[in-house]
Amino acid sequence: DADVTQTPRNRITKTGKRIMLECSQTKGHDRMYWYRQDPGLGLRLIYYSFDVKDINKGEISDGYSVSRQAQAKFSLSLESAIPNQTALYFCATSDSRTGGVFNYGYTFGSGTRLTVV
Amino acid sequence: QQQVKQSPQSLIVQKGGIPIINCAYENTAFDYFPWYQQFPGKGPALLIAIRPDVSEKKEGRFTISFNKSAKQFSLHIMDSQPGDSATYFCAAKYQAGTALIFGKGTTLSVSS
């Protein structure tokens, strides 16, 4: 099983629908992130959470909300999907407790390809 | 405002060549600079990373060069192979309580 699992892998939804993307991890990491990838725009941060009670907005949080249901689960919701939210969405995790200089390494899931029509 | 500027957007080299991908940043508070590699259909994976108190770091065929005064860092891939064909992202981070900020990515194609 993958360390960071995203469901669904692919989803087509209609404009105005509410949709939830889910992320679960078995890494035991405390920090989780949602990024959006668009061609030519790279990875842009939507939301991040450093523990169950901590939620922070990223660069492009408008139109999105998140829920950290447990240390291992972090879901992203689009309350009313619109076509320009069509993108590849990635969940990532990291561990604040790892010692050393490079403890900021992220583990990414395989992504959810979302199409809003 | 784009905090991490990456170039070029795409790059084609022949097998054995040395592709170089560049990134520039403005925020002098950044203290961690990683590079991620992404293959089609996969999530990005950490390739190599550097702190600003070091000017160069090598891991296998991959080298980061860091120029603190110019606020630039670059990835060099020695003896590039077709299997290195992927999208590469530079990133930066400042202080412990924030998340990585990524560049826009460079699509590298290594021809055999």
CSV table of C-alpha atoms in Angstrom, one decimal:
chain,number,residue,atom,x,y,z
A,1,ASP,CA,0.0,0.0,0.0
A,2,ALA,CA,1.1,3.5,-0.7
A,3,ASP,CA,2.3,5.7,2.1
A,4,VAL,CA,0.1,8.6,1.1
A,5,THR,CA,-3.2,7.6,-0.6
A,6,GLN,CA,-5.5,9.9,-2.4
A,7,THR,CA,-9.0,9.1,-3.5
A,8,PRO,CA,-10.4,9.3,-6.0
A,9,ARG,CA,-7.6,9.1,-8.6
A,10,ASN,CA,-9.8,10.7,-11.2
A,11,ARG,CA,-13.1,12.6,-11.0
A,12,ILE,CA,-15.4,14.4,-13.4
A,13,THR,CA,-18.0,16.7,-11.8
A,14,LYS,CA,-20.4,19.3,-12.9
A,15,THR,CA,-20.2,23.0,-12.2
A,16,GLY,CA,-21.8,23.9,-8.9
A,17,LYS,CA,-21.5,20.4,-7.3
A,18,ARG,CA,-19.8,19.9,-4.0
A,19,ILE,CA,-16.9,17.5,-4.1
A,20,MET,CA,-14.5,16.1,-1.5
A,21,LEU,CA,-11.0,14.8,-2.2
A,22,GLU,CA,-9.5,12.6,0.5
A,23,CYS,CA,-6.0,11.9,1.6
A,24,SER,CA,-4.8,9.3,4.1
A,25,GLN,CA,-1.3,8.5,5.2
A,26,THR,CA,0.5,5.7,7.0
A,27,LYS,CA,3.8,7.6,7.4
A,28,GLY,CA,2.9,8.7,10.9
A,29,HIS,CA,3.7,12.3,9.9
A,30,ASP,CA,2.1,15.2,11.7
A,31,ARG,CA,2.0,17.7,8.9
A,32,MET,CA,-0.2,17.5,5.8
A,33,TYR,CA,-0.6,19.7,2.8
A,34,TRP,CA,-2.8,20.2,-0.3
A,35,TYR,CA,-1.3,21.5,-3.5
A,36,ARG,CA,-2.8,22.1,-6.9
A,37,GLN,CA,-0.8,21.5,-10.1
A,38,ASP,CA,-1.6,23.3,-13.4
A,39,PRO,CA,0.5,23.2,-16.6
A,40,GLY,CA,2.9,26.1,-16.6
A,41,LEU,CA,1.9,27.2,-13.0
A,42,GLY,CA,3.7,24.6,-11.0
A,43,LEU,CA,2.5,23.5,-7.6
A,44,ARG,CA,0.5,26.0,-5.6
A,45,LEU,CA,-0.4,25.6,-2.0
A,46,ILE,CA,-4.1,25.5,-1.1
A,47,TYR,CA,-4.1,24.6,2.6
A,48,TYR,CA,-1.8,23.1,5.2
A,49,SER,CA,-2.1,21.6,8.6
A,50,PHE,CA,0.6,21.0,11.2
A,51,ASP,CA,-1.5,19.0,13.6
A,52,VAL,CA,-5.2,18.0,14.0
A,53,LYS,CA,-6.1,21.4,15.5
A,54,ASP,CA,-4.1,23.5,13.1
A,55,ILE,CA,-5.3,24.7,9.7
A,56,ASN,CA,-3.7,27.3,7.6
A,57,LYS,CA,-4.6,29.0,4.3
A,58,GLY,CA,-2.1,28.8,1.5
A,59,GLU,CA,-1.7,30.9,-1.6
A,60,ILE,CA,-4.9,29.9,-3.3
A,61,SER,CA,-7.5,28.9,-0.6
A,62,ASP,CA,-10.5,30.8,-2.1
A,63,GLY,CA,-13.2,28.3,-3.1
A,64,TYR,CA,-11.7,25.5,-1.1
A,65,SER,CA,-12.0,24.2,2.5
A,66,VAL,CA,-10.3,21.4,4.4
A,67,SER,CA,-10.9,19.1,7.3
A,68,ARG,CA,-8.2,17.4,9.4
A,69,GLN,CA,-10.3,14.5,10.7
A,70,ALA,CA,-7.3,12.7,12.3
A,71,GLN,CA,-3.6,12.9,12.2
A,72,ALA,CA,-3.6,10.5,9.3
A,73,LYS,CA,-6.5,12.1,7.3
A,74,PHE,CA,-6.8,15.4,5.6
A,75,SER,CA,-9.6,16.1,3.1
A,76,LEU,CA,-10.1,18.9,0.6
A,77,SER,CA,-13.6,20.2,-0.3
A,78,LEU,CA,-14.8,22.3,-3.2
A,79,GLU,CA,-18.0,23.7,-2.0
A,80,SER,CA,-19.3,24.7,-5.4
A,81,ALA,CA,-17.0,23.5,-8.1
A,82,ILE,CA,-16.2,25.7,-11.1
A,83,PRO,CA,-14.4,24.9,-14.4
A,84,ASN,CA,-11.2,26.8,-13.4
A,85,GLN,CA,-10.7,24.4,-10.5
A,86,THR,CA,-10.0,21.7,-13.1
A,87,ALA,CA,-6.5,20.6,-12.1
A,88,LEU,CA,-4.3,17.9,-10.6
A,89,TYR,CA,-4.5,17.9,-6.8
A,90,PHE,CA,-1.7,16.6,-4.6
A,91,CYS,CA,-1.7,15.8,-0.9
A,92,ALA,CA,1.7,15.7,0.8
A,93,THR,CA,3.0,14.9,4.3
A,94,SER,CA,6.0,15.8,6.3
A,95,ASP,CA,7.3,15.0,9.8
A,96,SER,CA,8.3,17.8,12.1
A,97,ARG,CA,10.0,15.4,14.5
A,98,THR,CA,12.7,14.1,12.2
A,99,GLY,CA,16.1,15.4,13.2
A,100,GLY,CA,18.7,16.9,10.9
A,101,VAL,CA,18.9,19.5,8.2
A,102,PHE,CA,16.7,17.9,5.7
A,103,ASN,CA,13.7,17.0,7.8
A,104,TYR,CA,11.4,19.1,5.7
A,105,GLY,CA,11.1,16.4,2.9
A,106,TYR,CA,7.6,15.9,1.7
A,107,THR,CA,6.0,12.6,0.7
A,108,PHE,CA,3.4,13.2,-2.0
A,109,GLY,CA,0.5,11.1,-3.0
A,110,SER,CA,-0.1,10.1,-6.6
A,111,GLY,CA,-2.7,12.9,-7.1
A,112,THR,CA,-6.3,13.3,-8.0
A,113,ARG,CA,-7.1,14.5,-11.5
A,114,LEU,CA,-10.3,16.6,-11.2
A,115,THR,CA,-12.3,17.9,-14.1
A,116,VAL,CA,-15.1,20.3,-13.7
A,117,VAL,CA,-17.5,20.5,-16.6
B,1,GLN,CA,4.2,37.9,-6.7
B,2,GLN,CA,6.1,34.8,-7.6
B,3,GLN,CA,8.5,34.1,-4.8
B,4,VAL,CA,10.5,31.4,-6.6
B,5,LYS,CA,11.3,31.9,-10.2
B,6,GLN,CA,12.3,28.8,-12.2
B,7,SER,CA,13.8,28.6,-15.7
B,8,PRO,CA,13.7,27.3,-18.3
B,9,GLN,CA,10.2,26.0,-18.6
B,10,SER,CA,11.4,23.1,-20.8
B,11,LEU,CA,14.8,21.6,-21.7
B,12,ILE,CA,15.9,19.1,-24.2
B,13,VAL,CA,19.4,17.5,-24.0
B,14,GLN,CA,21.2,14.5,-25.5
B,15,LYS,CA,22.2,11.6,-23.4
B,16,GLY,CA,25.4,12.4,-21.6
B,17,GLY,CA,24.7,16.1,-21.6
B,18,ILE,CA,24.5,18.3,-18.5
B,19,PRO,CA,21.2,20.0,-18.2
B,20,ILE,CA,21.1,23.0,-15.8
B,21,ILE,CA,17.9,24.3,-14.2
B,22,ASN,CA,18.0,27.7,-12.5
B,23,CYS,CA,15.9,29.2,-9.7
B,24,ALA,CA,15.9,32.7,-8.2
B,25,TYR,CA,14.3,33.9,-5.0
B,26,GLU,CA,13.7,37.3,-3.4
B,27,ASN,CA,13.0,36.5,0.3
B,28,THR,CA,16.3,36.4,2.1
B,29,ALA,CA,14.5,34.6,5.0
B,30,PHE,CA,14.4,31.4,3.0
B,31,ASP,CA,16.6,28.8,4.7
B,32,TYR,CA,15.9,25.6,2.9
B,33,PHE,CA,16.0,24.9,-0.9
B,34,PRO,CA,15.0,21.4,-2.2
B,35,TRP,CA,14.6,20.1,-5.6
B,36,TYR,CA,11.8,17.6,-6.5
B,37,GLN,CA,11.5,15.2,-9.4
B,38,GLN,CA,8.2,14.2,-10.9
B,39,PHE,CA,7.5,11.4,-13.4
B,40,PRO,CA,4.2,11.3,-15.4
B,41,GLY,CA,1.4,10.0,-13.3
B,42,LYS,CA,3.3,10.3,-10.1
B,43,GLY,CA,3.6,12.8,-7.3
B,44,PRO,CA,6.8,14.8,-6.9
B,45,ALA,CA,9.6,13.1,-4.9
B,46,LEU,CA,12.5,14.8,-3.0
B,47,LEU,CA,15.7,14.6,-5.0
B,48,ILE,CA,18.2,16.8,-3.2
B,49,ALA,CA,18.2,19.8,-0.9
B,50,ILE,CA,20.6,22.5,0.4
B,51,ARG,CA,20.8,25.1,3.1
B,52,PRO,CA,22.2,28.6,2.3
B,53,ASP,CA,25.4,28.1,4.4
B,54,VAL,CA,26.6,25.6,1.8
B,55,SER,CA,27.6,26.6,-1.8
B,56,GLU,CA,27.3,23.1,-3.3
B,57,LYS,CA,25.9,19.7,-2.6
B,58,LYS,CA,26.2,16.5,-4.6
B,59,GLU,CA,24.2,13.4,-4.5
B,60,GLY,CA,25.2,10.9,-7.2
B,61,ARG,CA,24.8,12.6,-10.6
B,62,PHE,CA,22.8,15.5,-9.1
B,63,THR,CA,24.4,18.7,-7.9
B,64,ILE,CA,22.9,21.8,-6.3
B,65,SER,CA,24.9,25.0,-6.7
B,66,PHE,CA,23.9,27.9,-4.4
B,67,ASN,CA,24.8,31.5,-4.7
B,68,LYS,CA,23.5,33.3,-1.6
B,69,SER,CA,24.6,36.8,-2.7
B,70,ALA,CA,22.8,36.5,-6.1
B,71,LYS,CA,19.8,34.7,-4.4
B,72,GLN,CA,20.0,32.0,-7.0
B,73,PHE,CA,20.4,28.2,-6.9
B,74,SER,CA,20.6,25.6,-9.7
B,75,LEU,CA,20.4,21.9,-10.3
B,76,HIS,CA,23.0,20.2,-12.5
B,77,ILE,CA,22.5,16.7,-13.8
B,78,MET,CA,25.8,15.1,-14.8
B,79,ASP,CA,25.9,12.4,-17.5
B,80,SER,CA,22.1,12.7,-18.1
B,81,GLN,CA,20.2,9.6,-19.0
B,82,PRO,CA,16.8,9.1,-20.7
B,83,GLY,CA,15.5,7.9,-17.4
B,84,ASP,CA,16.1,11.4,-16.0
B,85,SER,CA,13.3,12.7,-18.3
B,86,ALA,CA,10.9,14.2,-15.9
B,87,THR,CA,9.6,17.5,-14.5
B,88,TYR,CA,11.8,19.2,-12.0
B,89,PHE,CA,10.6,21.6,-9.4
B,90,CYS,CA,12.7,23.9,-7.2
B,91,ALA,CA,11.3,25.1,-3.9
B,92,ALA,CA,12.0,27.2,-0.9
B,93,LYS,CA,10.9,27.5,2.7
B,94,TYR,CA,11.5,29.9,5.5
B,95,GLN,CA,11.1,29.2,9.2
B,96,ALA,CA,9.7,26.1,10.7
B,97,GLY,CA,6.0,27.1,10.7
B,98,THR,CA,5.4,27.5,6.9
B,99,ALA,CA,5.1,25.3,3.9
B,100,LEU,CA,7.2,24.8,0.8
B,101,ILE,CA,6.8,27.3,-2.0
B,102,PHE,CA,7.5,25.8,-5.4
B,103,GLY,CA,8.7,27.1,-8.7
B,104,LYS,CA,6.7,26.6,-11.9
B,105,GLY,CA,8.7,23.5,-13.0
B,106,THR,CA,11.0,22.5,-15.8
B,107,THR,CA,10.2,19.6,-18.1
B,108,LEU,CA,13.4,17.9,-19.1
B,109,SER,CA,13.7,15.5,-22.0
B,110,VAL,CA,16.9,13.5,-22.4
B,111,SER,CA,17.1,11.9,-25.9
B,112,SER,CA,19.0,8.8,-26.5
